[in-house]
Every structure is written in structure tokens, then in C-alpha cells.
């Protein structure tokens, strides 16, 4: 088989292989982050304490006046009477598709979220919010280092969260 010298890629094979490995790792990281974030809603709506495991041990969660400073704090929130009462009457925590930027062992995801509550005859939106989620790669995989959630009620802080996504790397 002959290769037309005008169409052959002049990049050395090792360089091309390294670039391909980097691209595959980036795609795997992106998929792992999206999967991690997608797991939170179903687990938290089930009252399953594994929902707290999406956070790093020292991960922070700041949601409308409820500031948690560790994975254990998030687990305590899930086990709390307030949360258990919410899910006992029917609740749905939905995260919109996150816009994710990965940079080595850190990443940022920005997304919308909805908290729906069951009411007679259907569901109502209880909270629509903006989220910025900072992630870190750990020995156990990607985990949330910090999540900030603010209501989309017109306040500048909420819009700033949505605009905080870094440019793609």
C-alpha cells in the first residue's frame, strides 16, 4: 500500500497517540462528572445516604441558607426530619444538563435545578435555581468540592453563578 505524500499526516505516531489518549481521558472525565451529578437527584429523593457520597469528605454545599461543610453534613441533611418530611410527601430533585469544563484534576459544572413538590393533582415547582459545582478528582473518582445553589428569582447572584463557567479547556 502506498501513501500519497501530500495526504500523509506528518505528526509522529507517538504524538498522535498521546493526543488521542488525552482526548479519551477528557471524554471519560466529562462522562464521569455528568454521571455523578445525575446520580444525586434519584438518590436524594430516595433518602439514600449514598447521595452524600457525591461530595468530597470536606465538600461544601451552600443552598439557600443551609450551609454544609462536609460529606457528613450532607448526609445529616438527607437524614434530617425536614428532608425526610419533604420526600415522604413526594419530591423530585432535577438537575438540568450541566455545562462542564474539565481542567486536569479539577472541573466546574454549571446547571439549573428544579425542586418539585407533590401536591394534590400533580406537582408544583418549589424552587428553580442556578448552580455552580466545583469538582475535584479523588482516589475514589470525581467528587464535589463545593456546590452553590441560588434561586432564580431575579437576583444578580444567581445570574452570576450561571455566568461563572470557565471557557472550555
mmCIF file of C-alpha atoms in Angstrom:
data_model
loop_
_atom_site.group_PDB
_atom_site.id
_atom_site.type_symbol
_atom_site.label_atom_id
_atom_site.label_comp_id
_atom_site.label_asym_id
_atom_site.label_seq_id
_atom_site.Cartn_x
_atom_site.Cartn_y
_atom_site.Cartn_z
ATOM 1 C CA UNK A 1 0.000 0.000 0.000
ATOM 2 C CA UNK A 2 1.401 3.363 -0.961
ATOM 3 C CA UNK A 3 0.537 6.607 0.783
ATOM 4 C CA UNK A 4 0.260 9.809 -1.163
ATOM 5 C CA UNK A 5 2.901 12.074 0.460
ATOM 6 C CA UNK A 6 0.554 15.024 0.040
ATOM 7 C CA UNK A 7 -2.091 13.455 2.340
ATOM 8 C CA UNK A 8 0.053 11.694 4.946
ATOM 9 C CA UNK A 9 -0.103 13.135 8.475
ATOM 10 C CA UNK A 10 3.398 14.402 9.273
ATOM 11 C CA UNK A 11 2.767 14.192 13.046
ATOM 12 C CA UNK A 12 4.827 11.445 14.665
ATOM 13 C CA UNK A 13 2.799 8.446 15.789
ATOM 14 C CA UNK A 14 3.674 8.854 19.500
ATOM 15 C CA UNK A 15 2.497 12.470 19.476
ATOM 16 C CA UNK A 16 -0.780 11.467 17.833
ATOM 17 C CA UNK A 17 -1.257 8.614 20.322
ATOM 18 C CA UNK A 18 -0.634 10.929 23.291
ATOM 19 C CA UNK A 19 -3.128 13.450 21.902
ATOM 20 C CA UNK A 20 -5.703 10.678 21.428
ATOM 21 C CA UNK A 21 -5.176 9.426 24.995
ATOM 22 C CA UNK A 22 -5.666 12.989 26.285
ATOM 23 C CA UNK A 23 -8.912 13.327 24.330
ATOM 24 C CA UNK A 24 -10.230 9.977 25.586
ATOM 25 C CA UNK A 25 -9.378 10.886 29.194
ATOM 26 C CA UNK A 26 -11.175 14.221 28.781
ATOM 27 C CA UNK A 27 -14.269 12.452 27.420
ATOM 28 C CA UNK A 28 -14.163 9.871 30.217
ATOM 29 C CA UNK A 29 -13.850 12.651 32.815
ATOM 30 C CA UNK A 30 -16.784 14.519 31.315
ATOM 31 C CA UNK A 31 -18.947 11.386 31.267
ATOM 32 C CA UNK A 32 -17.985 10.506 34.861
ATOM 33 C CA UNK A 33 -18.894 14.002 36.078
ATOM 34 C CA UNK A 34 -22.241 14.011 34.283
ATOM 35 C CA UNK A 35 -22.995 10.553 35.703
ATOM 36 C CA UNK A 36 -22.012 11.616 39.216
ATOM 37 C CA UNK A 37 -24.236 14.693 39.090
ATOM 38 C CA UNK A 38 -27.122 12.718 37.569
ATOM 39 C CA UNK A 39 -26.999 10.228 40.456
ATOM 40 C CA UNK A 40 -27.700 12.832 43.126
ATOM 41 C CA UNK A 41 -31.389 13.501 42.399
ATOM 42 C CA UNK A 42 -32.618 9.905 42.392
ATOM 43 C CA UNK A 43 -30.580 9.041 45.489
ATOM 44 C CA UNK A 44 -31.607 12.113 47.492
ATOM 45 C CA UNK A 45 -35.270 11.592 46.528
ATOM 46 C CA UNK A 46 -34.981 8.023 47.810
ATOM 47 C CA UNK A 47 -33.498 9.306 51.067
ATOM 48 C CA UNK A 48 -30.432 7.213 50.306
ATOM 49 C CA UNK A 49 -27.354 8.428 52.176
ATOM 50 C CA UNK A 50 -25.193 7.448 49.187
ATOM 51 C CA UNK A 51 -26.305 10.804 47.757
ATOM 52 C CA UNK A 52 -23.820 12.400 50.175
ATOM 53 C CA UNK A 53 -21.001 10.359 48.638
ATOM 54 C CA UNK A 54 -21.023 12.543 45.527
ATOM 55 C CA UNK A 55 -19.286 15.122 47.769
ATOM 56 C CA UNK A 56 -15.639 15.026 48.795
ATOM 57 C CA UNK A 57 -15.102 14.387 52.514
ATOM 58 C CA UNK A 58 -14.635 18.139 53.044
ATOM 59 C CA UNK A 59 -17.028 19.152 50.262
ATOM 60 C CA UNK A 60 -19.234 22.185 50.830
ATOM 61 C CA UNK A 61 -22.892 22.664 49.900
ATOM 62 C CA UNK A 62 -24.442 26.106 50.209
ATOM 63 C CA UNK A 63 -28.127 26.100 49.342
ATOM 64 C CA UNK A 64 -30.404 28.979 50.336
ATOM 65 C CA UNK A 65 -29.405 29.464 53.937
ATOM 66 C CA UNK A 66 -28.319 25.895 54.575
ATOM 67 C CA UNK A 67 -24.509 25.707 54.556
ATOM 68 C CA UNK A 68 -22.949 22.275 54.871
ATOM 69 C CA UNK A 69 -19.189 21.902 55.213
ATOM 70 C CA UNK A 70 -18.575 18.194 54.734
ATOM 71 C CA UNK A 71 -19.881 14.966 53.280
ATOM 72 C CA UNK A 72 -21.104 14.104 56.796
ATOM 73 C CA UNK A 73 -23.108 17.358 56.915
ATOM 74 C CA UNK A 74 -24.758 16.493 53.590
ATOM 75 C CA UNK A 75 -25.616 13.036 54.948
ATOM 76 C CA UNK A 76 -27.108 14.658 58.056
ATOM 77 C CA UNK A 77 -29.238 16.929 55.841
ATOM 78 C CA UNK A 78 -30.544 13.898 53.925
ATOM 79 C CA UNK A 79 -31.375 12.113 57.189
ATOM 80 C CA UNK A 80 -32.934 15.239 58.740
ATOM 81 C CA UNK A 81 -36.646 15.377 59.572
ATOM 82 C CA UNK A 82 -37.016 18.327 57.176
ATOM 83 C CA UNK A 83 -35.688 16.381 54.181
ATOM 84 C CA UNK A 84 -37.383 13.136 55.174
ATOM 85 C CA UNK A 85 -40.685 15.005 55.503
ATOM 86 C CA UNK A 86 -40.212 16.556 52.070
ATOM 87 C CA UNK A 87 -39.625 13.235 50.316
ATOM 88 C CA UNK A 88 -42.352 11.490 52.317
ATOM 89 C CA UNK A 89 -44.921 13.752 50.642
ATOM 90 C CA UNK A 90 -43.319 13.462 47.202
ATOM 91 C CA UNK A 91 -40.367 15.436 45.885
ATOM 92 C CA UNK A 92 -38.298 15.475 42.724
ATOM 93 C CA UNK A 93 -34.787 16.977 42.625
ATOM 94 C CA UNK A 94 -33.855 17.597 38.989
ATOM 95 C CA UNK A 95 -30.511 18.867 37.732
ATOM 96 C CA UNK A 96 -30.503 20.213 34.219
ATOM 97 C CA UNK A 97 -27.810 19.088 31.816
ATOM 98 C CA UNK A 98 -24.587 20.527 33.207
ATOM 99 C CA UNK A 99 -22.149 22.576 31.181
ATOM 100 C CA UNK A 100 -18.842 21.036 32.273
ATOM 101 C CA UNK A 101 -15.302 22.334 31.904
ATOM 102 C CA UNK A 102 -12.531 19.921 32.910
ATOM 103 C CA UNK A 103 -9.028 21.176 33.639
ATOM 104 C CA UNK A 104 -6.746 18.364 34.785
ATOM 105 C CA UNK A 105 -7.863 17.177 38.215
ATOM 106 C CA UNK A 106 -10.466 19.915 38.710
ATOM 107 C CA UNK A 107 -13.665 20.755 36.922
ATOM 108 C CA UNK A 108 -16.552 23.196 37.037
ATOM 109 C CA UNK A 109 -20.153 22.385 36.179
ATOM 110 C CA UNK A 110 -22.916 24.967 35.852
ATOM 111 C CA UNK A 111 -26.558 23.991 35.584
ATOM 112 C CA UNK A 112 -30.131 24.759 36.503
ATOM 113 C CA UNK A 113 -32.040 22.739 39.056
ATOM 114 C CA UNK A 114 -35.673 22.283 39.919
ATOM 115 C CA UNK A 115 -37.198 21.030 43.117
ATOM 116 C CA UNK A 116 -40.733 19.813 42.505
ATOM 117 C CA UNK A 117 -43.161 19.011 45.301
ATOM 118 C CA UNK A 118 -46.148 16.739 45.008
ATOM 119 C CA UNK A 119 -49.460 18.414 45.580
ATOM 120 C CA UNK A 120 -52.925 17.022 45.131
ATOM 121 C CA UNK A 121 -53.435 16.638 41.418
ATOM 122 C CA UNK A 122 -49.787 16.904 40.386
ATOM 123 C CA UNK A 123 -46.507 18.621 41.061
ATOM 124 C CA UNK A 124 -45.507 22.240 41.563
ATOM 125 C CA UNK A 125 -42.145 23.915 41.205
ATOM 126 C CA UNK A 126 -40.977 24.723 44.707
ATOM 127 C CA UNK A 127 -37.539 26.009 43.697
ATOM 128 C CA UNK A 128 -35.857 26.850 40.396
ATOM 129 C CA UNK A 129 -32.187 27.559 40.932
ATOM 130 C CA UNK A 130 -28.785 28.289 39.458
ATOM 131 C CA UNK A 131 -25.900 26.010 40.455
ATOM 132 C CA UNK A 132 -22.134 26.204 40.294
ATOM 133 C CA UNK A 133 -20.454 22.934 41.174
ATOM 134 C CA UNK A 134 -16.681 22.735 41.640
ATOM 135 C CA UNK A 135 -15.323 19.205 41.384
ATOM 136 C CA UNK A 136 -12.049 17.504 42.197
ATOM 137 C CA UNK A 137 -10.595 14.177 41.154
ATOM 138 C CA UNK A 138 -10.044 11.964 44.212
ATOM 139 C CA UNK A 139 -8.812 8.418 44.702
ATOM 140 C CA UNK A 140 -12.484 7.386 44.572
ATOM 141 C CA UNK A 141 -13.160 9.338 41.365
ATOM 142 C CA UNK A 142 -14.721 12.738 40.775
ATOM 143 C CA UNK A 143 -16.372 14.350 43.805
ATOM 144 C CA UNK A 144 -17.993 17.700 44.552
ATOM 145 C CA UNK A 145 -15.648 20.084 46.348
ATOM 146 C CA UNK A 146 -18.259 22.858 46.507
ATOM 147 C CA UNK A 147 -21.802 23.401 45.287
ATOM 148 C CA UNK A 148 -23.532 26.749 45.478
ATOM 149 C CA UNK A 149 -27.245 26.919 44.705
ATOM 150 C CA UNK A 150 -29.237 30.156 44.480
ATOM 151 C CA UNK A 151 -32.870 30.720 43.488
ATOM 152 C CA UNK A 152 -33.588 32.109 40.053
ATOM 153 C CA UNK A 153 -35.724 34.920 41.393
ATOM 154 C CA UNK A 154 -34.050 37.772 39.551
ATOM 155 C CA UNK A 155 -31.154 38.325 41.912
ATOM 156 C CA UNK A 156 -27.769 39.129 40.400
ATOM 157 C CA UNK A 157 -26.002 36.453 42.476
ATOM 158 C CA UNK A 158 -27.985 33.708 40.740
ATOM 159 C CA UNK A 159 -27.222 35.036 37.274
ATOM 160 C CA UNK A 160 -23.532 35.362 38.210
ATOM 161 C CA UNK A 161 -23.465 31.653 39.105
ATOM 162 C CA UNK A 162 -24.780 30.764 35.666
ATOM 163 C CA UNK A 163 -22.168 33.014 34.038
ATOM 164 C CA UNK A 164 -19.281 31.566 36.102
ATOM 165 C CA UNK A 165 -18.487 28.647 33.796
ATOM 166 C CA UNK A 166 -14.864 28.881 32.629
ATOM 167 C CA UNK A 167 -14.195 28.632 28.906
ATOM 168 C CA UNK A 168 -13.665 25.063 27.662
ATOM 169 C CA UNK A 169 -10.117 23.780 28.062
#
